[in-house]
Backbone as ProteinMPNN parsed JSONL, in Angstrom:
{"seq_chain_A": "MFIFLVDCYRNAQIMAAQEQDATKLKTMDFFNQGAVDARLAAQNMVNAIEADGLGTVFLGLILNDPQAVIDLLALPQLTFPILGLGFGYPDDQPDLKPRISLKFKVGEKAYPYHKDILPATSDYDQAMTHYYDTRDSNRRAENFSHYVVNKVS", "coords_chain_A": {"N_chain_A": [[-91.942, 14.562, -76.046], [-92.367, 17.047, -78.496], [-90.737, 19.252, -80.752], [-91.565, 21.903, -82.733], [-90.645, 23.313, -85.811], [-89.801, 26.248, -87.714], [-88.885, 25.78, -90.928], [-86.845, 26.593, -93.297], [-84.514, 25.75, -94.26], [-84.427, 23.221, -95.534], [-85.695, 23.772, -97.999], [-83.88, 25.634, -98.968], [-81.709, 23.981, -99.398], [-82.712, 22.427, -101.506], [-82.98, 24.413, -103.449], [-80.272, 25.16, -103.729], [-79.173, 22.773, -104.706], [-80.188, 22.812, -107.215], [-78.957, 24.928, -108.252], [-80.082, 27.497, -107.818], [-81.19, 30.765, -106.774], [-81.704, 31.385, -103.38], [-82.441, 33.486, -101.808], [-84.938, 34.658, -101.146], [-85.926, 32.972, -99.217], [-85.075, 33.914, -96.823], [-86.758, 35.861, -95.96], [-89.354, 37.591, -94.078], [-91.847, 36.837, -94.966], [-91.612, 34.155, -95.842], [-90.748, 33.066, -93.427], [-93.007, 33.52, -91.804], [-94.888, 31.932, -93.174], [-93.784, 29.409, -92.68], [-94.007, 29.38, -89.884], [-96.784, 29.378, -89.5], [-97.394, 26.937, -90.751], [-96.032, 25.175, -89.003], [-97.429, 25.558, -86.606], [-99.995, 24.715, -87.349], [-99.438, 22.027, -87.878], [-98.735, 21.227, -85.296], [-101.195, 21.574, -83.95], [-102.761, 19.691, -85.313], [-101.44, 17.395, -84.486], [-102.02, 17.483, -81.764], [-104.795, 17.036, -81.883], [-104.829, 14.352, -82.769], [-103.393, 13.035, -80.702], [-104.957, 13.612, -78.409], [-107.279, 12.338, -79.151], [-106.628, 9.757, -78.639], [-106.836, 9.652, -75.928], [-104.867, 10.844, -74.39], [-103.25, 13.585, -72.663], [-102.337, 16.958, -73.553], [-99.963, 19.663, -73.855], [-99.13, 22.857, -74.915], [-95.93, 24.267, -75.367], [-94.749, 27.153, -75.069], [-92.575, 28.197, -73.89], [-90.142, 27.556, -74.993], [-89.405, 29.633, -76.521], [-88.335, 31.403, -74.764], [-85.602, 31.177, -74.58], [-84.442, 30.821, -77.346], [-81.989, 30.394, -78.637], [-80.609, 28.584, -77.025], [-82.16, 26.289, -77.432], [-81.779, 25.958, -80.173], [-79.024, 25.418, -80.166], [-78.982, 23.073, -78.562], [-80.409, 21.256, -80.147], [-78.882, 21.282, -82.378], [-79.529, 22.834, -84.678], [-79.688, 23.826, -88.092], [-78.837, 26.832, -90.028], [-81.527, 28.965, -91.087], [-83.57, 27.628, -89.851], [-85.892, 27.522, -87.118], [-86.904, 27.146, -83.797], [-90.237, 27.012, -82.943], [-92.355, 26.181, -81.349], [-93.161, 24.043, -78.651], [-94.409, 20.779, -77.773], [-95.823, 18.983, -75.304], [-96.848, 15.779, -74.078], [-98.903, 13.178, -72.655], [-100.195, 10.797, -70.234], [-102.552, 12.232, -68.194], [-102.229, 13.021, -64.692], [-104.306, 14.014, -63.241], [-107.515, 15.608, -63.657], [-107.534, 18.66, -64.516], [-109.249, 21.801, -63.866], [-110.871, 23.502, -66.543], [-109.278, 26.195, -68.127], [-110.45, 29.507, -67.927], [-111.794, 31.285, -70.737], [-111.329, 34.226, -72.649], [-113.963, 36.462, -73.498], [-115.712, 36.231, -76.607], [-116.393, 38.703, -77.599], [-114.168, 40.264, -77.464], [-112.55, 39.256, -79.349], [-113.789, 38.892, -81.786], [-115.039, 40.78, -84.383], [-117.692, 42.392, -86.089], [-117.599, 43.227, -89.274], [-115.787, 45.143, -88.555], [-112.966, 46.041, -86.48], [-113.051, 44.894, -83.1], [-113.3, 47.299, -81.138], [-112.757, 48.631, -77.831], [-113.589, 51.116, -75.772], [-112.992, 51.652, -73.079], [-111.001, 49.657, -71.764], [-110.23, 48.28, -69.361], [-112.499, 48.197, -67.471], [-114.113, 46.739, -69.199], [-112.891, 44.27, -69.364], [-113.068, 43.303, -66.805], [-114.71, 41.208, -65.775], [-113.493, 38.96, -66.885], [-110.949, 39.205, -65.749], [-111.644, 38.717, -63.053], [-112.549, 36.07, -63.262], [-110.168, 34.789, -64.017], [-108.555, 35.335, -61.788], [-109.906, 33.844, -59.825], [-109.611, 31.281, -60.97], [-106.757, 30.895, -60.935], [-106.368, 31.07, -58.192], [-107.717, 28.908, -57.093], [-106.835, 26.535, -58.22], [-105.123, 23.34, -58.097], [-102.334, 23.14, -58.397], [-99.436, 25.198, -59.069], [-100.366, 27.719, -58.223], [-101.129, 31.2, -58.342], [-101.101, 34.703, -57.669], [-102.716, 36.412, -59.701], [-104.197, 38.054, -62.524], [-105.757, 38.372, -65.768], [-105.204, 40.978, -66.828], [-103.002, 41.776, -65.233], [-101.201, 39.793, -66.008], [-100.782, 40.464, -68.726], [-99.52, 42.989, -68.444], [-97.193, 42.259, -66.971], [-95.975, 40.501, -68.785], [-95.432, 42.074, -71.02], [-93.99, 44.239, -70.035]], "CA_chain_A": [[-92.076, 15.961, -76.388], [-92.035, 17.416, -79.864], [-90.408, 20.645, -81.025], [-91.953, 22.253, -84.1], [-89.698, 24.275, -86.368], [-89.871, 26.906, -89.013], [-87.797, 25.114, -91.65], [-86.544, 27.048, -94.654], [-83.242, 25.127, -94.624], [-84.67, 22.152, -96.513], [-85.94, 24.377, -99.306], [-82.618, 26.235, -99.403], [-80.9, 22.875, -99.938], [-83.282, 22.091, -102.815], [-82.605, 25.501, -104.357], [-78.831, 25.067, -103.983], [-78.925, 21.595, -105.548], [-80.581, 23.161, -108.582], [-78.209, 26.153, -108.55], [-81.039, 28.6, -107.847], [-81.061, 31.742, -105.699], [-82.628, 31.102, -102.275], [-82.499, 34.685, -100.966], [-86.305, 34.893, -100.661], [-86.197, 32.133, -98.048], [-84.661, 34.646, -95.625], [-87.707, 36.952, -95.727], [-90.398, 37.355, -93.079], [-92.966, 36.15, -95.614], [-91.381, 32.71, -95.767], [-90.731, 32.698, -92.009], [-94.398, 33.455, -91.341], [-95.506, 30.735, -93.754], [-93.278, 28.267, -91.924], [-94.561, 29.424, -88.527], [-98.178, 28.928, -89.594], [-97.359, 25.493, -91.029], [-95.623, 24.465, -87.789], [-98.533, 25.618, -85.632], [-101.065, 23.832, -87.831], [-98.987, 20.651, -87.651], [-98.838, 20.978, -83.856], [-102.605, 21.412, -83.591], [-103.196, 18.394, -85.838], [-100.884, 16.367, -83.615], [-102.832, 17.536, -80.543], [-106.063, 16.355, -82.167], [-104.586, 12.911, -82.825], [-102.979, 12.56, -79.378], [-106.094, 13.675, -77.497], [-108.246, 11.318, -79.581], [-106.195, 8.512, -78.006], [-107.03, 9.754, -74.489], [-103.745, 11.467, -73.709], [-103.314, 15.026, -72.488], [-101.302, 17.709, -74.26], [-99.709, 21.035, -73.425], [-98.223, 23.616, -75.772], [-94.807, 24.793, -74.604], [-94.214, 28.363, -75.671], [-91.378, 28.594, -73.16], [-88.916, 27.368, -75.778], [-89.056, 30.939, -77.072], [-87.641, 32.187, -73.743], [-84.182, 31.133, -74.934], [-84.4, 30.01, -78.568], [-80.625, 30.004, -79.008], [-80.287, 27.358, -76.287], [-82.841, 25.19, -78.128], [-81.059, 25.798, -81.442], [-77.762, 24.74, -79.85], [-79.275, 21.733, -78.062], [-80.863, 20.404, -81.253], [-77.936, 21.461, -83.489], [-80.332, 23.24, -85.831], [-78.945, 24.593, -89.1], [-79.385, 28.135, -90.383], [-82.834, 28.98, -91.744], [-84.558, 26.905, -89.049], [-86.148, 28.217, -85.864], [-87.889, 26.433, -82.963], [-91.368, 27.922, -82.768], [-93.343, 25.699, -80.392], [-93.0, 22.698, -78.121], [-95.649, 20.077, -77.44], [-95.692, 17.876, -74.373], [-98.044, 14.94, -74.04], [-98.833, 12.018, -71.781], [-101.428, 10.507, -69.509], [-102.644, 13.183, -67.083], [-102.424, 12.501, -63.342], [-105.608, 14.478, -62.775], [-108.301, 16.344, -64.642], [-107.614, 20.035, -64.022], [-110.335, 22.64, -64.365], [-110.585, 24.205, -67.782], [-108.924, 27.593, -67.958], [-111.448, 30.391, -68.536], [-111.435, 31.928, -72.002], [-111.839, 35.588, -72.788], [-115.187, 36.539, -74.291], [-115.561, 36.447, -78.05], [-116.571, 40.116, -77.946], [-112.836, 40.852, -77.561], [-111.822, 38.582, -80.42], [-114.543, 38.857, -83.036], [-115.76, 41.993, -84.744], [-118.521, 42.241, -87.282], [-117.274, 44.249, -90.272], [-114.84, 46.105, -87.994], [-112.219, 45.598, -85.306], [-113.88, 45.052, -81.893], [-112.728, 48.293, -80.223], [-113.36, 48.823, -76.509], [-113.098, 52.435, -75.37], [-112.447, 51.58, -71.726], [-110.693, 48.221, -71.782], [-110.155, 47.642, -68.04], [-113.833, 47.766, -67.02], [-114.664, 45.75, -70.133], [-112.291, 42.954, -69.102], [-113.086, 43.011, -65.366], [-115.277, 39.875, -65.536], [-112.463, 37.971, -67.219], [-109.936, 39.308, -64.697], [-112.167, 38.02, -61.872], [-112.559, 34.627, -63.548], [-108.788, 34.302, -63.991], [-108.114, 35.373, -60.389], [-110.506, 32.665, -59.188], [-108.981, 30.09, -61.554], [-105.405, 30.74, -60.398], [-106.426, 30.945, -56.739], [-108.338, 27.655, -56.651], [-106.312, 25.309, -58.829], [-104.344, 22.524, -57.17], [-100.894, 23.372, -58.512], [-99.001, 26.422, -59.742], [-101.232, 28.85, -57.859], [-100.477, 32.506, -58.387], [-101.996, 35.847, -57.479], [-102.616, 37.128, -60.968], [-105.345, 38.0, -63.414], [-105.377, 38.569, -67.162], [-104.59, 42.298, -67.022], [-101.665, 41.733, -64.627], [-100.372, 38.946, -66.866], [-100.399, 41.248, -69.908], [-98.552, 44.003, -68.029], [-95.932, 41.597, -66.621], [-95.393, 39.888, -69.981], [-94.985, 43.088, -71.973], [-93.072, 45.191, -69.377]], "C_chain_A": [[-91.661, 16.146, -77.843], [-91.685, 18.901, -79.901], [-90.742, 20.899, -82.489], [-91.098, 23.42, -84.577], [-90.261, 25.017, -87.561], [-88.664, 26.352, -89.76], [-87.71, 25.612, -93.089], [-85.238, 26.433, -95.147], [-83.429, 24.073, -95.711], [-84.864, 22.734, -97.908], [-84.7, 25.077, -99.848], [-81.702, 25.169, -99.995], [-81.396, 22.468, -101.326], [-82.884, 23.148, -103.838], [-81.126, 25.416, -104.715], [-78.503, 23.9, -104.9], [-79.276, 21.871, -107.004], [-79.963, 24.49, -109.026], [-79.131, 27.359, -108.739], [-80.824, 29.501, -106.631], [-82.127, 31.486, -104.628], [-82.795, 32.304, -101.348], [-83.886, 34.921, -100.378], [-86.623, 34.086, -99.406], [-85.823, 32.823, -96.737], [-85.623, 35.78, -95.282], [-88.73, 36.57, -94.654], [-91.591, 36.628, -93.682], [-92.793, 34.637, -95.508], [-91.314, 32.233, -94.318], [-92.161, 32.552, -91.492], [-95.132, 32.253, -91.915], [-95.074, 29.489, -92.983], [-93.837, 28.209, -90.514], [-96.008, 28.947, -88.521], [-98.221, 27.426, -89.838], [-97.016, 24.692, -89.777], [-96.75, 24.446, -86.762], [-99.709, 24.746, -86.055], [-100.694, 22.366, -87.619], [-99.102, 20.289, -86.173], [-100.289, 20.756, -83.446], [-103.153, 20.089, -84.114], [-102.668, 17.254, -84.977], [-101.655, 16.32, -82.293], [-104.143, 16.791, -80.757], [-105.888, 14.841, -82.152], [-104.248, 12.345, -81.446], [-104.171, 12.533, -78.422], [-107.184, 12.682, -77.882], [-107.902, 9.959, -78.984], [-106.258, 8.577, -76.484], [-105.869, 10.335, -73.714], [-103.996, 12.956, -73.563], [-102.17, 15.69, -73.229], [-101.128, 19.076, -73.62], [-98.748, 21.667, -74.427], [-97.165, 24.263, -74.894], [-94.205, 25.988, -75.34], [-92.914, 28.799, -75.028], [-90.099, 28.347, -73.939], [-88.487, 28.676, -76.427], [-88.395, 31.84, -76.032], [-86.148, 32.246, -74.022], [-84.022, 30.286, -76.194], [-82.989, 29.575, -78.951], [-80.197, 28.738, -78.274], [-80.929, 26.144, -76.954], [-82.148, 24.908, -79.452], [-79.763, 25.035, -81.206], [-77.996, 23.295, -79.424], [-79.629, 20.775, -79.191], [-79.958, 20.492, -82.48], [-78.673, 21.83, -84.781], [-79.491, 24.052, -86.809], [-79.553, 25.982, -89.288], [-80.699, 27.945, -91.126], [-83.84, 28.024, -91.098], [-84.733, 27.692, -87.752], [-87.189, 27.441, -85.075], [-89.024, 27.384, -82.589], [-92.298, 27.503, -81.628], [-92.969, 24.301, -79.929], [-94.361, 22.097, -77.817], [-95.311, 18.914, -76.521], [-96.974, 17.066, -74.373], [-97.813, 13.764, -73.11], [-100.178, 11.778, -71.127], [-101.503, 11.433, -68.301], [-102.861, 12.474, -65.749], [-103.794, 12.881, -62.797], [-106.319, 15.192, -63.919], [-108.454, 17.782, -64.145], [-108.826, 20.765, -64.595], [-109.91, 23.295, -65.671], [-110.294, 25.669, -67.482], [-109.997, 28.462, -68.616], [-110.914, 31.023, -69.819], [-112.057, 33.318, -72.054], [-113.026, 35.584, -73.753], [-114.884, 36.802, -75.767], [-115.724, 37.911, -78.438], [-115.233, 40.851, -78.037], [-112.038, 40.285, -78.729], [-112.485, 38.703, -81.781], [-115.263, 40.179, -83.231], [-116.572, 41.733, -86.0], [-118.293, 43.451, -88.181], [-116.319, 45.313, -89.752], [-114.107, 45.466, -86.819], [-113.066, 45.833, -84.055], [-113.245, 45.998, -80.863], [-113.498, 48.334, -78.906], [-112.76, 50.101, -75.94], [-112.447, 52.418, -73.998], [-112.183, 50.107, -71.419], [-110.706, 47.585, -70.395], [-111.525, 47.292, -67.468], [-114.423, 46.679, -67.918], [-114.117, 44.349, -69.866], [-112.373, 42.543, -67.636], [-113.678, 41.637, -65.052], [-114.245, 38.788, -65.813], [-111.336, 38.004, -66.19], [-110.387, 38.56, -63.443], [-112.163, 36.507, -62.078], [-111.15, 34.053, -63.487], [-108.217, 34.323, -62.578], [-108.638, 34.146, -59.652], [-109.838, 31.38, -59.688], [-107.595, 29.858, -60.949], [-105.419, 30.479, -58.896], [-106.932, 29.582, -56.278], [-107.767, 26.4, -57.301], [-105.345, 24.618, -57.872], [-102.846, 22.793, -57.227], [-100.64, 24.681, -59.248], [-99.958, 27.589, -59.476], [-100.434, 30.138, -57.977], [-101.528, 33.595, -58.238], [-101.891, 36.729, -58.717], [-103.956, 37.061, -61.688], [-104.859, 38.307, -64.828], [-104.657, 39.9, -67.375], [-103.185, 42.349, -66.431], [-100.713, 40.909, -65.482], [-99.88, 39.729, -68.083], [-99.324, 42.261, -69.542], [-97.204, 43.363, -67.721], [-95.229, 41.022, -67.839], [-94.767, 40.94, -70.894], [-93.96, 44.045, -71.362], [-91.645, 44.715, -69.403]], "O_chain_A": [[-90.742, 15.497, -78.342], [-92.266, 19.704, -79.172], [-90.26, 20.194, -83.376], [-90.861, 24.382, -83.845], [-91.082, 24.495, -88.315], [-87.537, 26.446, -89.272], [-88.406, 25.12, -93.977], [-84.889, 26.576, -96.319], [-82.68, 24.037, -96.687], [-84.278, 22.254, -98.878], [-84.491, 25.111, -101.061], [-81.002, 25.421, -100.976], [-80.593, 22.196, -102.219], [-82.497, 22.82, -104.96], [-80.761, 25.582, -105.879], [-77.648, 24.022, -105.777], [-78.732, 21.245, -107.914], [-80.375, 25.092, -110.017], [-78.983, 28.134, -109.684], [-80.337, 29.054, -105.593], [-83.313, 31.383, -104.941], [-83.248, 32.148, -100.214], [-84.0, 35.343, -99.227], [-87.489, 34.471, -98.62], [-86.211, 32.366, -95.662], [-85.329, 36.584, -94.397], [-88.941, 35.392, -94.363], [-92.275, 35.88, -92.985], [-93.723, 33.926, -95.127], [-91.765, 31.131, -94.005], [-92.485, 31.572, -90.821], [-95.92, 31.619, -91.213], [-95.893, 28.623, -92.673], [-94.113, 27.127, -89.997], [-96.412, 28.196, -87.633], [-99.002, 26.718, -89.202], [-97.627, 23.657, -89.511], [-96.992, 23.423, -86.122], [-100.346, 24.11, -85.216], [-101.536, 21.558, -87.227], [-99.515, 19.181, -85.832], [-100.579, 19.843, -82.673], [-103.932, 19.431, -83.424], [-103.363, 16.261, -84.761], [-101.912, 15.24, -81.762], [-104.556, 16.002, -79.908], [-106.713, 14.127, -81.582], [-104.761, 11.293, -81.065], [-104.375, 11.551, -77.708], [-107.937, 12.231, -77.019], [-108.775, 9.104, -78.838], [-105.787, 7.661, -75.81], [-105.888, 10.32, -72.484], [-104.846, 13.524, -74.249], [-101.15, 15.057, -73.503], [-102.019, 19.581, -72.937], [-97.701, 21.104, -74.749], [-97.466, 24.749, -73.805], [-93.272, 25.844, -76.13], [-92.22, 29.67, -75.553], [-89.054, 28.886, -73.574], [-87.335, 28.816, -76.838], [-87.938, 32.931, -76.372], [-85.499, 33.251, -73.734], [-83.524, 29.162, -76.126], [-82.81, 28.503, -79.529], [-79.494, 27.904, -78.844], [-80.309, 25.084, -77.033], [-81.95, 23.749, -79.816], [-79.436, 24.113, -81.954], [-77.29, 22.392, -79.873], [-79.201, 19.621, -79.192], [-80.226, 19.858, -83.501], [-78.466, 21.219, -85.83], [-78.672, 24.873, -86.395], [-80.636, 26.274, -88.78], [-80.947, 26.895, -91.719], [-84.838, 27.655, -91.716], [-83.842, 28.433, -87.339], [-88.246, 27.106, -85.611], [-88.792, 28.434, -81.99], [-92.951, 28.346, -81.011], [-92.515, 23.475, -80.721], [-95.343, 22.816, -77.627], [-94.605, 17.983, -76.908], [-98.055, 17.595, -74.635], [-96.674, 13.401, -72.815], [-101.164, 12.454, -71.419], [-100.601, 11.42, -67.464], [-103.571, 11.472, -65.67], [-104.371, 12.156, -61.987], [-105.77, 15.35, -65.009], [-109.406, 18.087, -63.427], [-109.355, 20.407, -65.647], [-108.735, 23.6, -65.875], [-110.983, 26.299, -66.68], [-110.41, 28.184, -69.742], [-109.713, 31.26, -69.951], [-113.165, 33.544, -71.566], [-113.074, 34.798, -74.698], [-113.93, 37.499, -76.113], [-115.245, 38.324, -79.494], [-115.16, 41.935, -78.616], [-110.964, 40.79, -79.054], [-111.817, 38.626, -82.812], [-116.0, 40.639, -82.359], [-116.177, 40.947, -86.861], [-118.742, 44.557, -87.88], [-116.065, 46.297, -90.447], [-114.568, 44.481, -86.242], [-113.734, 46.862, -83.953], [-112.719, 45.551, -79.844], [-114.707, 48.108, -78.861], [-111.563, 50.161, -75.659], [-111.449, 53.104, -73.78], [-113.042, 49.408, -70.882], [-111.155, 46.447, -70.259], [-111.703, 46.164, -67.008], [-115.147, 45.802, -67.446], [-114.801, 43.356, -70.114], [-111.797, 41.523, -67.259], [-113.193, 40.961, -64.145], [-114.137, 37.816, -65.065], [-110.823, 36.956, -65.798], [-109.593, 37.844, -62.834], [-111.814, 35.754, -61.17], [-110.95, 32.955, -62.968], [-107.47, 33.418, -62.205], [-107.889, 33.485, -58.933], [-109.537, 30.491, -58.893], [-107.291, 28.752, -60.502], [-104.573, 29.745, -58.385], [-106.602, 29.147, -55.174], [-108.185, 25.295, -56.955], [-104.817, 25.241, -56.951], [-102.159, 22.684, -56.211], [-101.507, 25.2, -59.952], [-100.309, 28.343, -60.385], [-99.226, 30.164, -57.743], [-102.684, 33.43, -58.628], [-101.089, 37.661, -58.773], [-104.742, 36.135, -61.488], [-103.661, 38.483, -65.044], [-103.615, 39.944, -68.029], [-102.274, 42.899, -67.049], [-99.554, 41.281, -65.661], [-98.7, 39.667, -68.43], [-98.324, 42.384, -70.249], [-96.172, 43.869, -68.161], [-94.001, 41.055, -67.911], [-93.701, 40.719, -71.468], [-93.14, 44.607, -72.088], [-90.757, 45.398, -68.894]]}, "name": "protein", "num_of_chains": 1, "seq": "MFIFLVDCYRNAQIMAAQEQDATKLKTMDFFNQGAVDARLAAQNMVNAIEADGLGTVFLGLILNDPQAVIDLLALPQLTFPILGLGFGYPDDQPDLKPRISLKFKVGEKAYPYHKDILPATSDYDQAMTHYYDTRDSNRRAENFSHYVVNKVS"}
């Protein structure tokens, strides 16, 4: 397993060694840059691992208790665990999880607004209900809309 970090600590050390102010490293701009870099590195690692025939899974659950991960890994200030990546040889070939239609993700010259979102996503809700109901492990009675409500509530 790999844990990908936002790492502004290293650059703060470089700034300190040259007696320069590192205050900007504590801004959301630098955090977001580090988060994007970490996610791109994780995706590149997935590409390499899967090219060798192994399976991968992103582990967002490390964000459920980031302080525990920080403590476990003895991370210094200005670092933050953003994403985990598990990998190995899969025991089986699970069905691919359905993906939401591009009409909800891609707009042409404007945001893809949907005036009545629940009817618009009903096909995806049905596909996710079927997916969760028929998979071999971790079955659950849930669809996309329920997942969103439970996650945000």
